[in-house]
Amino acid sequence: MKCVYMDEQCYEFHQEDIADKCFLCGQNSQKLFVVRQISSMKMVHMCGECMVNNCEEFLLDNTRPWEGLKGKSE
């Protein structure tokens, strides 16, 4: 599925992000959130516990719906 938004570069994932693991603790969680790291302004996957414990460093960014596979545009 092709991205239909013109702002795709605003939703780039951090180069160290792994889609199946929490960006901070590295645990493979069944429920990961996509959040924005404030320092890099890049998107990362994060477990709920890390998201709550580090909320001053990350933003929940749900400004538009996601299409296609998790973290990837086709």
PDB file of C-alpha atoms in Angstrom:
ATOM      1  CA  MET A   1       0.000   0.000   0.000  1.00  0.00           C
ATOM      2  CA  LYS A   2       1.490   3.323  -1.039  1.00  0.00           C
ATOM      3  CA  CYS A   3       1.572   6.233   1.376  1.00  0.00           C
ATOM      4  CA  VAL A   4      -0.919   8.896   0.304  1.00  0.00           C
ATOM      5  CA  TYR A   5       0.387  11.613   2.621  1.00  0.00           C
ATOM      6  CA  MET A   6       2.871  14.289   1.577  1.00  0.00           C
ATOM      7  CA  ASP A   7       4.480  14.412   5.049  1.00  0.00           C
ATOM      8  CA  GLU A   8       6.031  10.944   5.072  1.00  0.00           C
ATOM      9  CA  GLN A   9       9.478  12.316   6.047  1.00  0.00           C
ATOM     10  CA  CYS A  10       7.912  13.585   9.303  1.00  0.00           C
ATOM     11  CA  TYR A  11       7.209   9.980  10.285  1.00  0.00           C
ATOM     12  CA  GLU A  12      10.650   8.434   9.820  1.00  0.00           C
ATOM     13  CA  PHE A  13      11.647   5.764  12.308  1.00  0.00           C
ATOM     14  CA  HIS A  14      14.820   6.064  14.368  1.00  0.00           C
ATOM     15  CA  GLN A  15      17.721   4.177  12.779  1.00  0.00           C
ATOM     16  CA  GLU A  16      18.131   2.054  15.948  1.00  0.00           C
ATOM     17  CA  ASP A  17      14.417   1.150  16.211  1.00  0.00           C
ATOM     18  CA  ILE A  18      13.411  -2.507  15.789  1.00  0.00           C
ATOM     19  CA  ALA A  19       9.707  -2.926  15.018  1.00  0.00           C
ATOM     20  CA  ASP A  20       9.250  -6.035  17.211  1.00  0.00           C
ATOM     21  CA  LYS A  21      11.067  -4.703  20.306  1.00  0.00           C
ATOM     22  CA  CYS A  22      10.810  -1.826  22.725  1.00  0.00           C
ATOM     23  CA  PHE A  23      13.266   0.927  21.780  1.00  0.00           C
ATOM     24  CA  LEU A  24      14.397   1.378  25.411  1.00  0.00           C
ATOM     25  CA  CYS A  25      14.283  -1.983  27.190  1.00  0.00           C
ATOM     26  CA  GLY A  26      14.556  -4.223  24.113  1.00  0.00           C
ATOM     27  CA  GLN A  27      11.805  -6.554  25.297  1.00  0.00           C
ATOM     28  CA  ASN A  28       9.543  -8.159  22.735  1.00  0.00           C
ATOM     29  CA  SER A  29       6.089  -7.064  23.848  1.00  0.00           C
ATOM     30  CA  GLN A  30       2.746  -8.077  22.368  1.00  0.00           C
ATOM     31  CA  LYS A  31       1.594  -4.474  22.608  1.00  0.00           C
ATOM     32  CA  LEU A  32       4.010  -1.798  21.442  1.00  0.00           C
ATOM     33  CA  PHE A  33       3.142   1.854  20.952  1.00  0.00           C
ATOM     34  CA  VAL A  34       4.572   4.075  18.241  1.00  0.00           C
ATOM     35  CA  VAL A  35       5.850   7.264  19.864  1.00  0.00           C
ATOM     36  CA  ARG A  36       8.062  10.181  18.863  1.00  0.00           C
ATOM     37  CA  GLN A  37      11.446  10.634  20.554  1.00  0.00           C
ATOM     38  CA  ILE A  38      11.643  14.363  21.322  1.00  0.00           C
ATOM     39  CA  SER A  39      15.441  14.649  20.982  1.00  0.00           C
ATOM     40  CA  SER A  40      15.579  13.159  17.473  1.00  0.00           C
ATOM     41  CA  MET A  41      11.950  13.797  16.383  1.00  0.00           C
ATOM     42  CA  LYS A  42      11.972  10.215  15.001  1.00  0.00           C
ATOM     43  CA  MET A  43       9.367   7.537  15.617  1.00  0.00           C
ATOM     44  CA  VAL A  44      10.139   4.487  17.799  1.00  0.00           C
ATOM     45  CA  HIS A  45       8.301   1.422  19.128  1.00  0.00           C
ATOM     46  CA  MET A  46       7.915   1.347  22.903  1.00  0.00           C
ATOM     47  CA  CYS A  47       6.273  -0.857  25.525  1.00  0.00           C
ATOM     48  CA  GLY A  48       3.719   0.699  27.856  1.00  0.00           C
ATOM     49  CA  GLU A  49       5.931   0.557  30.940  1.00  0.00           C
ATOM     50  CA  CYS A  50       8.829   2.381  29.266  1.00  0.00           C
ATOM     51  CA  MET A  51       6.436   4.890  27.733  1.00  0.00           C
ATOM     52  CA  VAL A  52       4.978   5.786  31.140  1.00  0.00           C
ATOM     53  CA  ASN A  53       8.381   5.861  32.861  1.00  0.00           C
ATOM     54  CA  ASN A  54       9.927   8.080  30.170  1.00  0.00           C
ATOM     55  CA  CYS A  55       6.997  10.278  29.134  1.00  0.00           C
ATOM     56  CA  GLU A  56       9.104  13.445  29.423  1.00  0.00           C
ATOM     57  CA  GLU A  57      11.351  12.215  26.570  1.00  0.00           C
ATOM     58  CA  PHE A  58       8.681  10.838  24.195  1.00  0.00           C
ATOM     59  CA  LEU A  59       5.399  12.013  22.674  1.00  0.00           C
ATOM     60  CA  LEU A  60       2.395   9.941  21.705  1.00  0.00           C
ATOM     61  CA  ASP A  61       1.981  11.113  18.107  1.00  0.00           C
ATOM     62  CA  ASN A  62      -1.348  10.119  16.591  1.00  0.00           C
ATOM     63  CA  THR A  63      -1.769  12.965  14.142  1.00  0.00           C
ATOM     64  CA  ARG A  64      -2.837  10.718  11.249  1.00  0.00           C
ATOM     65  CA  PRO A  65      -3.868   7.107  10.605  1.00  0.00           C
ATOM     66  CA  TRP A  66      -1.240   4.546   9.618  1.00  0.00           C
ATOM     67  CA  GLU A  67      -1.579   2.465   6.485  1.00  0.00           C
ATOM     68  CA  GLY A  68       0.244  -0.697   5.447  1.00  0.00           C
ATOM     69  CA  LEU A  69       2.623  -2.739   7.585  1.00  0.00           C
ATOM     70  CA  LYS A  70       3.782  -1.530  10.983  1.00  0.00           C
ATOM     71  CA  GLY A  71       6.465   1.109  10.451  1.00  0.00           C
ATOM     72  CA  LYS A  72       6.753   0.622   6.695  1.00  0.00           C
ATOM     73  CA  SER A  73       5.335   2.248   3.604  1.00  0.00           C
ATOM     74  CA  GLU A  74       5.048   0.217   0.444  1.00  0.00           C
TER      75      GLU A  74
END
